[in-house]
Structures are given as structure tokens and as C-alpha cells.
Short mmCIF file of C-alpha atoms in Angstrom, two decimals:
data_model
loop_
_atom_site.label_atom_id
_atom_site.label_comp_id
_atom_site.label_asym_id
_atom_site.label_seq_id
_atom_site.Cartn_x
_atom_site.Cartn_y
_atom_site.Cartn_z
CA UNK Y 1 -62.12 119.43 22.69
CA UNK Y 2 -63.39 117.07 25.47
CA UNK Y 3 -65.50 113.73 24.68
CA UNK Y 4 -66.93 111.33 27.48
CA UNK Y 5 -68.44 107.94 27.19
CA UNK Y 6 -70.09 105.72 29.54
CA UNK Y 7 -72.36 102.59 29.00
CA UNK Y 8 -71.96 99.50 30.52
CA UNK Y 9 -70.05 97.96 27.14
CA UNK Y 10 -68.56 99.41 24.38
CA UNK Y 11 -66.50 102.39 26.27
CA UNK Y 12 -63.06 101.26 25.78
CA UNK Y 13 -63.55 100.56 22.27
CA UNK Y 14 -65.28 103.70 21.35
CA UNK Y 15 -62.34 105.53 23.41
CA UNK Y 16 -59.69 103.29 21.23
CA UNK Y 17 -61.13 104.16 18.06
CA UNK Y 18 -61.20 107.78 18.32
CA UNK Y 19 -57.77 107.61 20.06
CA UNK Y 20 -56.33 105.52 16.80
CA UNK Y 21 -58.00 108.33 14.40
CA UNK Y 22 -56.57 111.14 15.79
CA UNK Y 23 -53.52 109.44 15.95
CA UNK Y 24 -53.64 108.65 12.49
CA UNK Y 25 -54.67 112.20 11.75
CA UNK Y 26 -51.80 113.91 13.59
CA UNK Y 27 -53.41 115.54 16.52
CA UNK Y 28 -52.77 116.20 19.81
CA UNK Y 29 -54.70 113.83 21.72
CA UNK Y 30 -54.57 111.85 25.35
CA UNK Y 31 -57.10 109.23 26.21
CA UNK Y 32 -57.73 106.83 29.15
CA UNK Y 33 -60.14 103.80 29.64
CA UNK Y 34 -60.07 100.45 30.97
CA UNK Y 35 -56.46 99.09 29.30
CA UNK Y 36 -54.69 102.71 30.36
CA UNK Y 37 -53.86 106.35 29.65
CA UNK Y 38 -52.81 107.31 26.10
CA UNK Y 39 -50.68 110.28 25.06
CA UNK Y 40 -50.26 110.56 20.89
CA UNK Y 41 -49.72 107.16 20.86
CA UNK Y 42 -48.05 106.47 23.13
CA UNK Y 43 -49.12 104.02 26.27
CA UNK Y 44 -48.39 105.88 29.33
CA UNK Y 45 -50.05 102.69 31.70
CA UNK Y 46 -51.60 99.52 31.14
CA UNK Y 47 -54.46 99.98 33.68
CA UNK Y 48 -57.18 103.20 33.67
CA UNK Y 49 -56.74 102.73 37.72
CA UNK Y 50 -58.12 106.11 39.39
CA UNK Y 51 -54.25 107.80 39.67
CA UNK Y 52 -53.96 108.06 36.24
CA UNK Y 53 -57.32 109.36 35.85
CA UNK Y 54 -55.52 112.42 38.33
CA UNK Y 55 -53.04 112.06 35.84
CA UNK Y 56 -55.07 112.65 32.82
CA UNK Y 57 -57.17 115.40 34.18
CA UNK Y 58 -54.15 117.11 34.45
CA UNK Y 59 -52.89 116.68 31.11
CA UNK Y 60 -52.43 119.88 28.24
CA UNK Y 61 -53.87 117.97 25.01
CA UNK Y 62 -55.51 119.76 22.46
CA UNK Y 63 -58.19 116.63 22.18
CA UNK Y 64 -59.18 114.21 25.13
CA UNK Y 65 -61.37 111.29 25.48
CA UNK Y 66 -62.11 109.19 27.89
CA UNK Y 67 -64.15 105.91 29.94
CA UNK Y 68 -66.45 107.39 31.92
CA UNK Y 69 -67.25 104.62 34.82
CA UNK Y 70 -70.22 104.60 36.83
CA UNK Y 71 -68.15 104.79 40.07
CA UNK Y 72 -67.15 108.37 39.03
CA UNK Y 73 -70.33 109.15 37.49
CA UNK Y 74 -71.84 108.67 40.81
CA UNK Y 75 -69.15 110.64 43.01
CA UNK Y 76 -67.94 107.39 44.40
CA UNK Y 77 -64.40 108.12 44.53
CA UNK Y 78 -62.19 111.41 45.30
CA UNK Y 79 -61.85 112.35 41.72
CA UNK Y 80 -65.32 113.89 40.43
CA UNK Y 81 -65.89 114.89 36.80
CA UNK Y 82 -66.22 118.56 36.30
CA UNK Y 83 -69.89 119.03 35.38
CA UNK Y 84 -70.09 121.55 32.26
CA UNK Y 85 -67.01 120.12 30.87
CA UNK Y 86 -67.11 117.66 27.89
CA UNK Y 87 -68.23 119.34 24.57
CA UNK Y 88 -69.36 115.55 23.47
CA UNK Y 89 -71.06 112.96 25.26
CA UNK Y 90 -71.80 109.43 24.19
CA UNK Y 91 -74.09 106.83 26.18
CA UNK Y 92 -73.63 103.09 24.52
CA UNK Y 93 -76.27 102.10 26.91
CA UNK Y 94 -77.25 99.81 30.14
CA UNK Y 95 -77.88 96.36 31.23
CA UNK Y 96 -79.09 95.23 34.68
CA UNK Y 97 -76.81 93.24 36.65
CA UNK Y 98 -73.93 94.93 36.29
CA UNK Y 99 -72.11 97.05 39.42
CA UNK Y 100 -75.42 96.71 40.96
CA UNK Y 101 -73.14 95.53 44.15
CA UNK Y 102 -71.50 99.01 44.53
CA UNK Y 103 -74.73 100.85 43.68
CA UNK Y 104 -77.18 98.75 45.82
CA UNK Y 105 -80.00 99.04 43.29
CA UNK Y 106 -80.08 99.18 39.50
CA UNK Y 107 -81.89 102.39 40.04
CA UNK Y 108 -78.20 103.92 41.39
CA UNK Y 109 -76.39 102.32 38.68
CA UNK Y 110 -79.23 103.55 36.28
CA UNK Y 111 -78.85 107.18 37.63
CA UNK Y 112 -74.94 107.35 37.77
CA UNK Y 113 -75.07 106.51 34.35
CA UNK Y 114 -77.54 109.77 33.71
CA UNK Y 115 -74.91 112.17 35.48
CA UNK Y 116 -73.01 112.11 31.80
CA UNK Y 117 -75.97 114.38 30.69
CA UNK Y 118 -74.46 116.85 33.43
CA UNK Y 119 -71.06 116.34 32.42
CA UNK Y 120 -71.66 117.94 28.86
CA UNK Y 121 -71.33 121.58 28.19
CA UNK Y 122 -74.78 123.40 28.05
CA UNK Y 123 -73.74 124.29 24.52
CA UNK Y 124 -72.34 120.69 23.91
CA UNK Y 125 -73.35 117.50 21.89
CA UNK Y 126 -74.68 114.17 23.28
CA UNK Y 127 -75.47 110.84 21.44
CA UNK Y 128 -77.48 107.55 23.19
CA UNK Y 129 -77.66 104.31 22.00
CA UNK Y 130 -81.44 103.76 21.01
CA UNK Y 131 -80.87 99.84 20.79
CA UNK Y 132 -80.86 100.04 24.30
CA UNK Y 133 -84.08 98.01 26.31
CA UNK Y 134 -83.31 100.36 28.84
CA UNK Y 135 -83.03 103.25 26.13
CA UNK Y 136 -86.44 104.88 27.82
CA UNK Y 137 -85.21 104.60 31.36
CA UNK Y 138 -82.16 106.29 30.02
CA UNK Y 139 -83.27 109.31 28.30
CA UNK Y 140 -86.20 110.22 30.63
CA UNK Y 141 -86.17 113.82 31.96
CA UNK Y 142 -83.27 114.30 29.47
CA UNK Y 143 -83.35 116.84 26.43
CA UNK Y 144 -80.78 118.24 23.59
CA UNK Y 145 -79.96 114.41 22.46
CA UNK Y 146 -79.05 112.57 19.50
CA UNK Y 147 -79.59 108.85 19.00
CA UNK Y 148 -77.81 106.33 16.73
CA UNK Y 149 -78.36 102.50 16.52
CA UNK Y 150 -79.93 99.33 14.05
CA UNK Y 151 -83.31 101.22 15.42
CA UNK Y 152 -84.83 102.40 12.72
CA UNK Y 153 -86.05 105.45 14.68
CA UNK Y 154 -82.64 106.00 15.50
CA UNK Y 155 -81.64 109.73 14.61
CA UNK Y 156 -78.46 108.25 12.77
CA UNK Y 157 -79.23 104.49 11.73
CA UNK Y 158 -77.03 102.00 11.40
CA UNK Y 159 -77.26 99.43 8.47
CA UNK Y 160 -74.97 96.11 8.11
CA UNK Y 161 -73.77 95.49 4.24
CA UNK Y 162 -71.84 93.04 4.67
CA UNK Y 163 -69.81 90.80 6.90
CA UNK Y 164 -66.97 88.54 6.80
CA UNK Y 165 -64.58 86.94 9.61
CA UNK Y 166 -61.90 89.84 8.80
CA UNK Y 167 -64.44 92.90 7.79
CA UNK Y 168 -67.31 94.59 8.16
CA UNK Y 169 -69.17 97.06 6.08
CA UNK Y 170 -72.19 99.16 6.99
CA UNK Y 171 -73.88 102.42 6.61
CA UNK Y 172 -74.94 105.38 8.86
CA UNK Y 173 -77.35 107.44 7.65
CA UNK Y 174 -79.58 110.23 9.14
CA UNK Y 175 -79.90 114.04 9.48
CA UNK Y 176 -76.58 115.55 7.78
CA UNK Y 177 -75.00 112.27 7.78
CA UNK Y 178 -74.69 109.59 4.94
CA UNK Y 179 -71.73 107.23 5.10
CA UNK Y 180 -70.24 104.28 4.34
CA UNK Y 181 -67.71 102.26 6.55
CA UNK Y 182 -64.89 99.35 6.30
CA UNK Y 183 -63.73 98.21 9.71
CA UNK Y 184 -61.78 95.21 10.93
CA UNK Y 185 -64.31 94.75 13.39
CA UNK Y 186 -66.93 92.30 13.20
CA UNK Y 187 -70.67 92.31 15.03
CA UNK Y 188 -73.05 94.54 15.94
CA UNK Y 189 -72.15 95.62 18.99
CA UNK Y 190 -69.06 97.10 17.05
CA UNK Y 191 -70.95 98.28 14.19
CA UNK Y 192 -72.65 100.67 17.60
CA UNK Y 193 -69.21 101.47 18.70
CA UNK Y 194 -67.75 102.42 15.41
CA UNK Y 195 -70.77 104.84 14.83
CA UNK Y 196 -70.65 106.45 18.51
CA UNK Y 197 -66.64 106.64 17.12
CA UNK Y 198 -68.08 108.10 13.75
CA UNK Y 199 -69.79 111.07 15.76
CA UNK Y 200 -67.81 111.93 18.49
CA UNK Y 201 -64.47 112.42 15.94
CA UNK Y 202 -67.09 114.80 13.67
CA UNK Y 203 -67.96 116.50 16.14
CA UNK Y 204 -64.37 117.26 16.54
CA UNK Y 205 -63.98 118.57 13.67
CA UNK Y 206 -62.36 115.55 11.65
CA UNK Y 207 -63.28 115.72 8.19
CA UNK Y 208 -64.65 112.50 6.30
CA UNK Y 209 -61.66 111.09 4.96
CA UNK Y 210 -59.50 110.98 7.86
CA UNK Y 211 -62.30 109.21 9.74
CA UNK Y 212 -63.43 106.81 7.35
CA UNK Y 213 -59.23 105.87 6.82
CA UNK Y 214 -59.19 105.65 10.72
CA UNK Y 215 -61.54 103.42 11.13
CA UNK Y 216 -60.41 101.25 8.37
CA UNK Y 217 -56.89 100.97 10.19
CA UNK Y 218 -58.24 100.00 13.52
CA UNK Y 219 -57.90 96.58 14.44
CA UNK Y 220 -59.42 96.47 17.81
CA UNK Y 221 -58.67 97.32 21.51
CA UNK Y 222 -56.57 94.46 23.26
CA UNK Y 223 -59.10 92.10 24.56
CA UNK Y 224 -62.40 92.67 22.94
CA UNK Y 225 -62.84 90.37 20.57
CA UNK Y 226 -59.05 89.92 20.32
CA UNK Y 227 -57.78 87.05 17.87
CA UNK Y 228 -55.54 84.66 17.66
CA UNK Y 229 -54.37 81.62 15.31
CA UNK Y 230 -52.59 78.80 16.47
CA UNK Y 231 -50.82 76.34 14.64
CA UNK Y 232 -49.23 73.29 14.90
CA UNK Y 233 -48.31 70.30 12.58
CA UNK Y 234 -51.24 68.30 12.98
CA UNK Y 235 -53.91 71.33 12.75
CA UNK Y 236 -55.13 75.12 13.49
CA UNK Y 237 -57.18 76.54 15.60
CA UNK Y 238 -58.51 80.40 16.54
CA UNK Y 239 -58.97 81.50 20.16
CA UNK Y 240 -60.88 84.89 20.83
CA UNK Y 241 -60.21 86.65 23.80
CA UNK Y 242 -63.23 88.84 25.06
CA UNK Y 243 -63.98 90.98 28.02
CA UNK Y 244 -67.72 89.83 28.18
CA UNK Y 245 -68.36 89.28 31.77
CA UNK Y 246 -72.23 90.60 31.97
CA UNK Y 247 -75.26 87.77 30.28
CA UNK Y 248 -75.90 90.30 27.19
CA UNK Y 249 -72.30 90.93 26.18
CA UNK Y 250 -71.77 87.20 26.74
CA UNK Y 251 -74.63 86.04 24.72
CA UNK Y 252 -73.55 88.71 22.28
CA UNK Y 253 -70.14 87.20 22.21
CA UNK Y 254 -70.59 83.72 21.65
CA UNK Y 255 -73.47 84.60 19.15
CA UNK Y 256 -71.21 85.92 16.97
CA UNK Y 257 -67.99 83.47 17.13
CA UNK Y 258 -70.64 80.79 15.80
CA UNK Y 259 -72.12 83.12 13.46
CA UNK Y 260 -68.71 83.80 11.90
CA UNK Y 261 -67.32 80.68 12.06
CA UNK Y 262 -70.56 78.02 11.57
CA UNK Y 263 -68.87 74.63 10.77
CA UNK Y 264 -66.65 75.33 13.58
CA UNK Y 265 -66.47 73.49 17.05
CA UNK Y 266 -66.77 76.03 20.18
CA UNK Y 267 -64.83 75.28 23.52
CA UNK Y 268 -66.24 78.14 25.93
CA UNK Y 269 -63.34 79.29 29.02
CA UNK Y 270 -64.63 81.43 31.21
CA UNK Y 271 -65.36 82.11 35.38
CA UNK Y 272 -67.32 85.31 37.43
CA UNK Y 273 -65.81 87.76 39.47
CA UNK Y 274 -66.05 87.68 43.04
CA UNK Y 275 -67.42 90.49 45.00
CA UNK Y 276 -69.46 91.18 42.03
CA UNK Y 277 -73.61 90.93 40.74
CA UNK Y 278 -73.83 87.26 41.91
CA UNK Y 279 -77.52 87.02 39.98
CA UNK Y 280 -75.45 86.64 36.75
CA UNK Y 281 -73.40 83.73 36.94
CA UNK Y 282 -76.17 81.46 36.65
CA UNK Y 283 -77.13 83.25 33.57
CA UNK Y 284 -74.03 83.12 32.21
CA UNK Y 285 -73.30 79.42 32.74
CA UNK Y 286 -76.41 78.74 30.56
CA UNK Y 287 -75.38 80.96 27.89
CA UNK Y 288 -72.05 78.92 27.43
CA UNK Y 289 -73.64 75.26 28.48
CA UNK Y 290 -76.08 76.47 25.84
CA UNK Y 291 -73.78 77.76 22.58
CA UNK Y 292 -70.57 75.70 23.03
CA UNK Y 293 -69.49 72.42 22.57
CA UNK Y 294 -67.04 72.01 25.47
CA UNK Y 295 -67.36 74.61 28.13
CA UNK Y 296 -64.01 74.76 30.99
CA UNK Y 297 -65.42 76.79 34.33
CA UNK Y 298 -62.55 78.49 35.91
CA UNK Y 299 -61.01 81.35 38.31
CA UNK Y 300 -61.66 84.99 37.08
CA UNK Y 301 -60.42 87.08 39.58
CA UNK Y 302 -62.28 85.64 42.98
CA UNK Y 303 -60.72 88.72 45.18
CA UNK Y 304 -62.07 88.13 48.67
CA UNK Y 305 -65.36 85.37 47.73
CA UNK Y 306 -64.78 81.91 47.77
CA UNK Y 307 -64.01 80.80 44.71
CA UNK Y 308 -66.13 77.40 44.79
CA UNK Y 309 -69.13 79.24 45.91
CA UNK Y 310 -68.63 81.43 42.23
CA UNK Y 311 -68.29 78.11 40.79
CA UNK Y 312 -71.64 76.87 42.63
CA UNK Y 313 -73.38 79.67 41.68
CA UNK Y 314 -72.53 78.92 37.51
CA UNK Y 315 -73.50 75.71 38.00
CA UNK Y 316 -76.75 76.72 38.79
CA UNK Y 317 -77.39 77.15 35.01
CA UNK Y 318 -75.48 74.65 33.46
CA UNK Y 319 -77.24 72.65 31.44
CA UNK Y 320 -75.00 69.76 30.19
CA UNK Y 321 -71.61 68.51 31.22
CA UNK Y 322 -68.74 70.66 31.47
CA UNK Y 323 -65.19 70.52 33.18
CA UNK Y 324 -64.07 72.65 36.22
CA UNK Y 325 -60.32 73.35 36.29
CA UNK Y 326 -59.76 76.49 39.22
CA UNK Y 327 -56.35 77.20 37.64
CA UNK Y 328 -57.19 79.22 34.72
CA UNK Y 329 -53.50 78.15 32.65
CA UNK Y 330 -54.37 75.02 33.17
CA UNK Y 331 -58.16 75.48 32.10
CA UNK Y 332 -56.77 77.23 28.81
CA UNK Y 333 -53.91 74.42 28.32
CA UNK Y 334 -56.85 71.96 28.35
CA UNK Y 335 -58.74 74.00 26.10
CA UNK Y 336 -56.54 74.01 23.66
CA UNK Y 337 -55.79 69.75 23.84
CA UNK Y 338 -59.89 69.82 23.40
CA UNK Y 339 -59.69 69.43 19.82
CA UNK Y 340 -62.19 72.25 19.42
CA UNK Y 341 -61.75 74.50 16.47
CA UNK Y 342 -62.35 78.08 18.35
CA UNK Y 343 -61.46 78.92 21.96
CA UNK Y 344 -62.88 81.47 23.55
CA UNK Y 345 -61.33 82.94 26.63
CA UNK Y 346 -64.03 85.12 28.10
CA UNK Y 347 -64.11 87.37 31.38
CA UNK Y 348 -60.35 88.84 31.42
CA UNK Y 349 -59.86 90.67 28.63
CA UNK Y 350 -56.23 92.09 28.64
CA UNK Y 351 -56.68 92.07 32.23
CA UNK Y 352 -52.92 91.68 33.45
CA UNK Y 353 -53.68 90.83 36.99
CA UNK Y 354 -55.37 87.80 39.01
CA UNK Y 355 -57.14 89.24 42.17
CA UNK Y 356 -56.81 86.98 44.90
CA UNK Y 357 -58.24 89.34 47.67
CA UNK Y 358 -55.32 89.26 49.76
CA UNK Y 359 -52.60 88.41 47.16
CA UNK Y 360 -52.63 89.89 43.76
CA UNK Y 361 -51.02 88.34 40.99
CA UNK Y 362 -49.64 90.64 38.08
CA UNK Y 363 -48.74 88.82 34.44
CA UNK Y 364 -51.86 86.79 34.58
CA UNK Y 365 -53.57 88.22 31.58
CA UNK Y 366 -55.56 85.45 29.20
CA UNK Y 367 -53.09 86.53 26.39
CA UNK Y 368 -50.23 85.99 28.55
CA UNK Y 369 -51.09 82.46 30.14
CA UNK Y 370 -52.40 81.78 26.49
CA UNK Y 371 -48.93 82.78 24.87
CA UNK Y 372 -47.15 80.08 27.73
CA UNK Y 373 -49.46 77.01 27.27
CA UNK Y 374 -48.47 77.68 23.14
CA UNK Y 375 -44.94 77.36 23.97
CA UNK Y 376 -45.29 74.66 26.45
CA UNK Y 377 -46.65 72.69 23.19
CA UNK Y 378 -44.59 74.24 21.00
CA UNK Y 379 -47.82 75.84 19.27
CA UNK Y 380 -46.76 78.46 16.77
CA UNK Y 381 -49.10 81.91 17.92
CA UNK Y 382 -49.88 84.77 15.69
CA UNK Y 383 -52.23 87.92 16.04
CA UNK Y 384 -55.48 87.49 13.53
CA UNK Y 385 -54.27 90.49 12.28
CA UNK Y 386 -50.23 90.47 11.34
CA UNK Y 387 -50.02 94.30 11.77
CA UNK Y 388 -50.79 94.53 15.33
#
């Protein structure tokens, strides 16, 4: 049983939760996305670089899932998808100005996207995102689909219960389909991925219970929305560590670390990759000038751009005062001396490597150069959640 999802966010986590499920149910499964290939468990490599997509392809599991990029969506590298393969397809959606550097338009990122429609098996199952804006763009020309989402012409709708800094409840209802979820995961743009999760692990012929205890268990893939508490004698605070590197999953981000923790100062890390959509930096350094109290620009992964020109181009949107320290250990050391109450680390992810163009850096991930400036200080750090 084959399942592929693409979208410009949500894949990994989608891929993680149905990963942790069938784990949890005792099946055969590998998986691969953006933090590496899976085999029952077990974490083969801590990148989803295109040799261990070779890798996976070649793997005998009785269930496979896997990240879907646009790059081999649109036969951009030597690996190509098998069209006709996947019996379940998911689409979490699209936002402009993302890859549109390696596609040249949005129109080529738009129709690599579509190609998952030719991935599925003519008998097989696909789902779409309906909260989409681009949801028409998406689906036109396309038949035999599903949708789920807060739309409430969604096929399989998505209602929020309730929601607290450690859990999240909601519904999905539609068709065949009434159920309620728990999850560790908090905001909507996880209540989408747990219910493209929800689908794609029916489809595979999990029954309720083990998917409804599998999704309780999850705790989150390693750097979306990843937490931390850090504690000292004099006070605590929480950092969040979050892949958001496009405007909408930014916004989306920061949106929801206020929402969850309102009484609560925001300091705002964060920098742009080089070599990448250059039209959202400016957009992004509004979004944090905008939502935080203290915002720190710094180095993402600059690879062969100048990074003071990615800099430039952020402060283009900047709105009020902010600090600019390149080093990004040093921008998180300062960050955590800026007496704010939540930190978020944006951009990285679990990202282990700093792309320099010609010199690449490996141990440089956010939770990493976090974990050092804690012991520097002698700042006690635990995982949000003690079981990870």
C-alpha cells in the first residue's frame, strides 16, 4: 500500500503521523520526507536527500509513504515517480512564492504540484486541501477527488472543539466518516495535517481505534512547531522551533504562539534562504516586525547569495526596530538574554546543516546551537513534551 503527499506545507508532518501509527500498530512500514528515511521505526538518515529516495524506492515494505517534492513532481532530477503507482494521494495545498526560483513561474510550480494526480493508481484514492486560495487552480481539469478542510464545503470537514497549549480536539465529519480526535498538536494547520493523516491510514485499512490511539501518541515531527522549556533560577521561558520559511506558514506560525500563549512576550529569530523566492523576505520581515516584541534578523542558510543583500531585502518590510546578529548562535544566545517569555526560532527546522555555498557546515541545527547557548548559561533544557 503506497501513499504520496505533496503541498507546499504540511508533508513531513502528514508523512510522520502516519509513519508513528503504523508503527504503533505493528506494521511493516518505511517512510521518507524532509528529516529522513524511516524503516519500522527506525531512522535510517537524518536528511530525505535524493539517494535515499533511490534507497527507499527500493525498499520491500508492506506500507510506504512518502514527501512528494515539487522537484520530482516535475522530473527535475534523475529519480522520477512511477506514474500509476500510489494507491493514495494527498495534496495539503499551494502558496505562491515558494520554489518559484527552480520553476521560473508559479505556473511550473503550480503544475508540478498537479503531476501527484498522475502518480495515483487509476483505481486509487486522492484527497485536496479545500482551504487552499489556490484550491481552484489546483483541482482544475482534475476528477475522482476528495476534499477535507475548515471549508464547510469540504467533502470531510474539519471542526476545532477545543484547544489548549498541550492539546487539541476536533472533529471530522463527512460522507462515511464521523470522528473525534485528541492530538498533541496545536493549530489549524495541524488540525489539516492530522485529517489528511486520518484518511490516508483508512484508506489503508487501519481500523478506528488504532488511528485515533496513534494520533493521540504523536507528539510532532522534529522541527515543526517543536518545543522547548528553559529554566533557570531567576525564571522560564518556551522557545518553539518551526520550519516556516514561506509568508503564510510564517504568519500562521507566529499567529498561533500568541494565540496560545497571550500574556506572553514574543522575541521572533529568524533569516531567508539564499538562492531562494527573494519576493518573500520583505513579506516576511513585516510579519515578525509586525507580531513580536523583539525580532533578531540572522543567517539561514545564505549558500552562494550574499548574505547582507538577504538581510537588505528583510529590511525592506520591517516596520520597527529590530537587531541584526549574522551569526545565528549568537542571534539565539541573545534571544534568550532578551527577557522575552517565548522564542521562536523560525526558518531551520531540524535542519542539521548551515549552507555556506562553498563550505557547508553540519551540526548547525536551531536545536543544536539552542541546546549550547543553554549550557553556556547553565540553562536547564527540556522537551515540551517529557516522552520525546
Amino acid at each position: 500500500m503506497i501513499a504520496a503527499v505533496t503541498g507546499t506545507k504540511g508533508k513531513t508532518t502528514v508523512v510522520r503521523i502516519v509513519s508513528h501509527c503504523l508503527e504503533k500498530a505493528g506494521l511493516d512500514y518505511s517512510s521518507i520526507c524532509t528529516i529522513g528515511l524511516y524503516k519500522n521505526g527506525k531512522r535510517i538518515s537524518k536528511r530525505g536527500e535524493l539517494r535515499w529516495y533511490h534507497r527507499f524506492f527500493d525498499m520491500d515494505s508492506d506500507f510506504t509513504c512518502f514527501e512528494a517534492t515539487s522537484h520530482l513532481l516535475g522530473r527535475r532530477t534523475q529519480l522520477e515517480i512511477p506514474r500509476n503507482s500510489a494507491d493514495v494521494v494527498v495534496l495539503t495545498g499551494i502558496e505562491r512564492g515558494e520554489h518559484e526560483e527552480q520553476h521560473e513561474l508559479f505556473s511550473g510550480y503550480l503544475d508540478a504540484k498537479k503531476n501527484i494526480f498522475d502518480v495515483k493508481k487509476s483505481a486509487g484514492t486522492a484527497f485536496v486541501c479545500r482551504d487552499t486560495k489556490e484550491f481552484e487552480s489546483l483541482v482544475d481539469g482534475v476528477e475522482g477527488f476528495s476534499t477535507y478542510g475548515f471549508d464547510p464545503s469540504s467533502d470531510y470537514v474539519i471542526e476545532l472543539l477545543n484547544q489548549e497549549d498541550n492539546l487539541s480536539e476536533i472533529m471530522i465529519s463527512g460522507r462515511d466518516l464521523n470522528v473525534r480526535l485528541d492530538s498533541r498538536l496545536i493549530g489549524s494547520f495541524n488540525h489539516q495535517n492530522i485529517t489528511a493523516a486520518y484518511l490516508i491510514l483508512r484508506e489503508m485499512g487501519l481500523n478506528r481505534d488504532q488511528i485515533i490511539s496513534g494520533i493521540k501518541s504523536f507528539s510532532g515531527a522534529p522541527g515543526r512547531f517543536e518545543r522547548f522549556t528553559l529554566e533557570n533560577d531567576h525564571r522560564s521561558m518556551t522557545v518553539i522551533i518551526d520550519y516556516a520559511h514561506t509568508p503564510a506558514s510564517f504568519r500562521a506560525t507566529l499567529e498561533l504562539a500568541k494565540e496560545i500563549y497571550p500574556e506572553s512576550s514574543l522575541c521572533t529569530v529568524f533569516g531567508c534562504g539564499g538562492d531562494r523566492t527573494a519576493m518573500k523576505r520583505p513579506l516576511m520581515g513585516r510579519e515578525a516586525s509586525e507580531q513580536s516584541d523583539v525580532v533578531i534578523i540572522t543567517d539561514d542558510n545564505p549558500r552562494f547569495e550574499s548574505p547582507e543583500k538577504i538581510i537588505d531585502n528583510i529590511m525592506i518590510g520591517v516596520v520597527k526596530p529590530c537587531q541584526v546578529i549574522r551569526d545565528r548562535e549568537e542571534a539565539i544566545a541573545a534571544a534568550v538574554d532578551s527577557g522575552c517569555d517565548i522564542i521562536l526560532l523560525a526558518g531551520k527546522g531540524s535542519e542539521e546543516t548551515y549552507n555556506a555555498g562553498t563550505k557547508i557546515y553540519s551540526n548547525r541545527s536551531d536545536r543544536t546551537l539552542l541546546t549550547k547557548v543553554c549550557n553556556d548559561k547553565k540553562i536547564k533544557i527540556s522537551p515540551f513534551f517529557d516522552d520525546i
